[in-house]
mmCIF file of C-alpha atoms in Angstrom:
data_model
loop_
_atom_site.group_PDB
_atom_site.id
_atom_site.type_symbol
_atom_site.label_atom_id
_atom_site.label_comp_id
_atom_site.label_asym_id
_atom_site.label_seq_id
_atom_site.Cartn_x
_atom_site.Cartn_y
_atom_site.Cartn_z
ATOM 1 C CA MET A 1 -6.898 15.356 -2.706
ATOM 2 C CA GLN A 2 -6.529 11.782 -1.340
ATOM 3 C CA ALA A 3 -8.438 12.790 1.779
ATOM 4 C CA THR A 4 -11.368 14.288 -0.330
ATOM 5 C CA LEU A 5 -11.394 11.257 -2.570
ATOM 6 C CA ASP A 6 -11.407 8.873 0.420
ATOM 7 C CA ALA A 7 -14.358 10.767 1.936
ATOM 8 C CA TRP A 8 -16.416 10.091 -1.307
ATOM 9 C CA THR A 9 -15.251 6.576 -2.347
ATOM 10 C CA LEU A 10 -14.617 4.631 0.892
ATOM 11 C CA PRO A 11 -18.332 4.944 2.195
ATOM 12 C CA ARG A 12 -19.337 3.664 -1.295
ATOM 13 C CA GLY A 13 -17.063 0.648 -1.243
ATOM 14 C CA TYR A 14 -14.689 1.768 -4.043
ATOM 15 C CA SER A 15 -11.328 2.700 -2.570
ATOM 16 C CA MET A 16 -8.683 4.335 -4.686
ATOM 17 C CA ARG A 17 -5.046 4.472 -4.429
ATOM 18 C CA ILE A 18 -2.465 6.790 -6.058
ATOM 19 C CA ALA A 19 -0.757 4.864 -8.875
ATOM 20 C CA GLY A 20 1.633 7.576 -10.003
ATOM 21 C CA ALA A 21 2.291 11.325 -9.995
ATOM 22 C CA LYS A 22 4.241 13.641 -12.192
ATOM 23 C CA VAL A 23 5.447 16.943 -10.633
ATOM 24 C CA THR A 24 7.484 18.515 -13.589
ATOM 25 C CA GLY A 25 5.589 21.307 -15.300
ATOM 26 C CA LYS A 26 1.886 20.863 -14.719
ATOM 27 C CA ARG A 27 1.214 18.409 -11.902
ATOM 28 C CA LYS A 28 -0.528 15.070 -12.712
ATOM 29 C CA VAL A 29 -1.877 12.415 -10.344
ATOM 30 C CA ARG A 30 -3.151 9.000 -11.408
ATOM 31 C CA TRP A 31 -5.579 7.026 -9.202
ATOM 32 C CA VAL A 32 -6.483 3.403 -9.681
ATOM 33 C CA CYS A 33 -9.017 1.157 -8.034
ATOM 34 C CA PHE A 34 -7.380 -0.689 -5.034
ATOM 35 C CA ARG A 35 -8.760 -3.964 -6.633
ATOM 36 C CA GLY A 36 -6.920 -3.243 -9.876
ATOM 37 C CA GLY A 37 -4.186 -5.545 -11.012
ATOM 38 C CA GLU A 38 -3.963 -9.391 -10.996
ATOM 39 C CA ALA A 39 -3.830 -11.711 -8.038
ATOM 40 C CA ARG A 40 -0.584 -13.642 -7.602
ATOM 41 C CA HIS A 41 -1.930 -17.185 -7.652
ATOM 42 C CA HIS A 42 1.337 -18.529 -8.914
ATOM 43 C CA ARG A 43 3.197 -18.431 -5.612
ATOM 44 C CA PRO A 44 4.740 -21.782 -4.741
ATOM 45 C CA PRO A 45 4.121 -23.446 -1.358
ATOM 46 C CA VAL A 46 6.381 -22.252 1.421
ATOM 47 C CA ASP A 47 9.151 -24.483 2.480
ATOM 48 C CA PRO A 48 8.605 -25.749 6.034
ATOM 49 C CA SER A 49 12.152 -24.564 7.051
ATOM 50 C CA VAL A 50 10.957 -20.999 6.331
ATOM 51 C CA PHE A 51 8.243 -21.329 9.050
ATOM 52 C CA VAL A 52 10.848 -22.582 11.496
ATOM 53 C CA LYS A 53 13.280 -19.688 10.806
ATOM 54 C CA ALA A 54 10.473 -17.144 10.992
ATOM 55 C CA LYS A 55 9.387 -18.521 14.471
ATOM 56 C CA GLU A 56 12.898 -18.515 15.715
ATOM 57 C CA GLU A 57 13.316 -14.813 14.622
ATOM 58 C CA GLY A 58 9.991 -13.873 16.296
ATOM 59 C CA ARG A 59 8.381 -13.029 12.922
ATOM 60 C CA ARG A 60 4.928 -13.903 11.662
ATOM 61 C CA LYS A 61 4.941 -16.933 9.514
ATOM 62 C CA PRO A 62 4.580 -16.278 5.710
ATOM 63 C CA THR A 63 1.408 -17.398 4.392
ATOM 64 C CA THR A 64 0.176 -18.331 0.941
ATOM 65 C CA ASP A 65 -3.319 -19.131 1.806
ATOM 66 C CA ARG A 66 -4.697 -15.652 1.848
ATOM 67 C CA THR A 67 -7.028 -14.649 -1.061
ATOM 68 C CA SER A 68 -6.350 -11.575 -3.035
ATOM 69 C CA LYS A 69 -8.803 -8.668 -3.318
ATOM 70 C CA LYS A 70 -7.342 -7.850 -6.733
ATOM 71 C CA CYS A 71 -9.667 -8.745 -9.528
ATOM 72 C CA GLY A 72 -8.153 -6.826 -12.552
ATOM 73 C CA CYS A 73 -10.355 -3.766 -12.211
ATOM 74 C CA LEU A 74 -9.420 -1.344 -14.885
ATOM 75 C CA PHE A 75 -11.135 1.725 -13.229
ATOM 76 C CA LYS A 76 -8.717 4.637 -13.204
ATOM 77 C CA PHE A 77 -8.478 8.281 -13.777
ATOM 78 C CA GLU A 78 -5.949 11.173 -13.774
ATOM 79 C CA VAL A 79 -6.262 14.682 -12.529
ATOM 80 C CA ILE A 80 -4.174 17.225 -14.440
ATOM 81 C CA GLU A 81 -3.441 20.805 -13.441
ATOM 82 C CA THR A 82 -4.720 23.272 -15.923
ATOM 83 C CA ALA A 83 -1.672 25.528 -15.618
ATOM 84 C CA LYS A 84 1.508 25.287 -13.590
ATOM 85 C CA ASP A 85 0.832 25.939 -9.798
ATOM 86 C CA SER A 86 -2.827 26.898 -10.524
ATOM 87 C CA ASP A 87 -4.404 24.380 -8.131
ATOM 88 C CA VAL A 88 -7.189 24.064 -10.666
ATOM 89 C CA TRP A 89 -7.490 20.431 -11.897
ATOM 90 C CA VAL A 90 -9.176 18.673 -14.753
ATOM 91 C CA LEU A 91 -10.494 14.990 -14.396
ATOM 92 C CA HIS A 92 -9.439 12.773 -17.280
ATOM 93 C CA TYR A 93 -10.226 9.068 -17.923
ATOM 94 C CA PRO A 94 -7.570 7.445 -20.276
ATOM 95 C CA ASN A 95 -10.202 5.277 -22.100
ATOM 96 C CA GLU A 96 -13.833 4.374 -21.921
ATOM 97 C CA GLU A 97 -13.000 1.061 -20.175
ATOM 98 C CA HIS A 98 -11.499 2.955 -17.314
ATOM 99 C CA LYS A 99 -14.749 4.573 -16.385
ATOM 100 C CA VAL A 100 -16.443 1.475 -14.713
ATOM 101 C CA HIS A 101 -15.510 -1.024 -12.013
ATOM 102 C CA ASN A 102 -15.670 -4.697 -12.920
ATOM 103 C CA HIS A 103 -16.903 -5.641 -9.283
ATOM 104 C CA GLY A 104 -19.453 -4.475 -6.775
ATOM 105 C CA PRO A 105 -18.689 -2.427 -3.748
ATOM 106 C CA SER A 106 -16.363 -3.843 -1.077
ATOM 107 C CA THR A 107 -17.554 -4.292 2.418
ATOM 108 C CA ASP A 108 -16.371 -1.685 4.891
ATOM 109 C CA THR A 109 -14.128 -4.387 6.643
ATOM 110 C CA SER A 110 -12.637 -5.899 3.614
ATOM 111 C CA ASP A 111 -10.665 -2.663 2.670
ATOM 112 C CA PRO A 112 -7.941 -1.846 5.101
ATOM 113 C CA ARG A 113 -8.181 1.886 4.097
ATOM 114 C CA ALA A 114 -11.821 1.932 5.202
ATOM 115 C CA ARG A 115 -10.824 0.635 8.609
ATOM 116 C CA LYS A 116 -8.074 3.252 9.182
ATOM 117 C CA LEU A 117 -8.652 5.482 12.165
ATOM 118 C CA PRO A 118 -8.056 9.184 12.206
ATOM 119 C CA ASP A 119 -4.560 9.997 13.716
ATOM 120 C CA PHE A 120 -6.008 11.435 16.915
ATOM 121 C CA VAL A 121 -8.121 8.225 17.475
ATOM 122 C CA SER A 122 -5.136 5.973 16.597
ATOM 123 C CA ALA A 123 -2.997 7.728 19.160
ATOM 124 C CA GLU A 124 -5.675 7.303 21.801
ATOM 125 C CA VAL A 125 -5.896 3.570 20.920
ATOM 126 C CA ASP A 126 -2.148 3.219 21.189
ATOM 127 C CA GLY A 127 -2.327 4.673 24.643
ATOM 128 C CA TRP A 128 -5.047 2.237 25.638
ATOM 129 C CA LEU A 129 -3.127 -0.748 24.260
ATOM 130 C CA ARG A 130 0.009 0.340 26.198
ATOM 131 C CA GLU A 131 -2.175 0.660 29.392
ATOM 132 C CA GLY A 132 -3.156 -3.051 28.880
ATOM 133 C CA ARG A 133 -6.788 -2.490 28.070
ATOM 134 C CA LEU A 134 -8.425 -5.591 26.439
ATOM 135 C CA VAL A 135 -8.985 -5.504 22.690
ATOM 136 C CA SER A 136 -12.645 -6.227 23.098
ATOM 137 C CA GLN A 137 -13.001 -3.197 25.355
ATOM 138 C CA ILE A 138 -11.230 -0.958 22.920
ATOM 139 C CA GLN A 139 -13.304 -2.312 20.010
ATOM 140 C CA GLU A 140 -16.467 -1.663 22.006
ATOM 141 C CA GLU A 141 -15.431 1.901 22.696
ATOM 142 C CA LEU A 142 -14.518 2.513 19.140
ATOM 143 C CA ARG A 143 -17.947 1.209 17.940
ATOM 144 C CA ARG A 144 -19.641 3.435 20.617
ATOM 145 C CA ARG A 145 -17.826 6.357 18.920
ATOM 146 C CA GLY A 146 -18.926 5.231 15.394
ATOM 147 C CA TYR A 147 -15.783 3.485 14.235
ATOM 148 C CA VAL A 148 -17.559 0.191 13.464
ATOM 149 C CA ASN A 149 -15.221 -1.091 10.711
ATOM 150 C CA VAL A 150 -12.171 -1.767 12.916
ATOM 151 C CA LEU A 151 -11.504 -5.459 13.261
ATOM 152 C CA ASN A 152 -9.986 -7.040 16.365
ATOM 153 C CA THR A 153 -7.249 -8.276 14.049
ATOM 154 C CA ASP A 154 -6.311 -4.688 13.375
ATOM 155 C CA LEU A 155 -6.083 -3.998 17.081
ATOM 156 C CA TYR A 156 -4.020 -7.138 17.837
ATOM 157 C CA ASN A 157 -1.689 -6.283 14.928
ATOM 158 C CA ARG A 158 -1.222 -2.775 16.347
ATOM 159 C CA LYS A 159 -0.614 -4.193 19.843
ATOM 160 C CA ARG A 160 2.089 -6.595 18.451
ATOM 161 C CA LEU A 161 3.832 -3.739 16.604
ATOM 162 C CA LEU A 162 3.761 -1.544 19.695
ATOM 163 C CA LYS A 163 5.393 -4.249 21.781
ATOM 164 C CA LYS A 164 8.036 -4.753 19.069
ATOM 165 C CA GLU A 165 8.759 -1.105 19.011
ATOM 166 C CA GLU A 166 9.111 -0.948 22.800
ATOM 167 C CA GLY A 167 11.357 -3.924 22.705
ATOM 168 C CA GLN A 168 13.590 -2.262 20.186
ATOM 169 C CA GLN A 169 13.732 0.996 22.176
ATOM 170 C CA GLN A 170 14.671 -0.914 25.289
ATOM 171 C CA GLY A 171 17.395 -2.836 23.382
ATOM 172 C CA ASN A 172 18.755 0.467 21.986
ATOM 173 C CA ASN A 173 18.808 2.048 25.571
ATOM 174 C CA GLY A 174 20.520 -0.902 27.083
ATOM 175 C CA GLN A 175 23.431 -0.745 24.693
ATOM 176 C CA GLY A 176 26.140 1.901 24.524
ATOM 177 C CA GLY A 177 28.827 0.167 26.547
ATOM 178 C CA GLY A 178 30.662 2.248 29.139
ATOM 179 C CA SER A 179 30.185 5.931 28.813
ATOM 180 C CA GLY A 180 29.418 6.021 32.580
ATOM 181 C CA GLN A 181 31.300 4.773 35.621
ATOM 182 C CA GLY A 182 28.978 1.824 36.128
ATOM 183 C CA GLY A 183 29.367 2.047 39.912
ATOM 184 C CA GLN A 184 33.089 1.346 39.867
ATOM 185 C CA GLN A 185 35.459 3.584 41.698
ATOM 186 C CA VAL A 186 38.185 5.243 39.778
ATOM 187 C CA VAL A 187 41.461 5.555 41.571
ATOM 188 C CA GLY A 188 43.987 7.931 40.126
#
């Protein structure tokens, strides 16, 4: 259902996310606008020591200067199965106020879900990043194939994650301590 909903909503700029599901008896799934909820503007400034610690640990610095996409949108609906295991569903809006968005459509690049690549393309991009291709070349190839929403930031973030995963794998492979002979001769 999520894939079908995404195919309809993402091109129109109104991304939806699952906010809850009930699986006892008749199944029920609730979707809400990804811009629903309230922005957290009450976050205090980050202590400078937190930046230093994050840098020492190789983590990205915490930021509080990002703006939230949340705007309190009340749009939501539920789909409820008509009978147990029937795979026939009914759409239900909890109230009239849940039938409309309080904002216009989002741009394709402002919604991370609209920028998500299909799994087979994502795997291909991972291969290119591991080969050392430039992000600009990858982005150009993706645009040529019709994936125009992907930001270079998305690709740099993926590149960083792949390097981190490779570092962890190498760290795990280098540990283990002494199951082999290690080039020493054993005299008995």
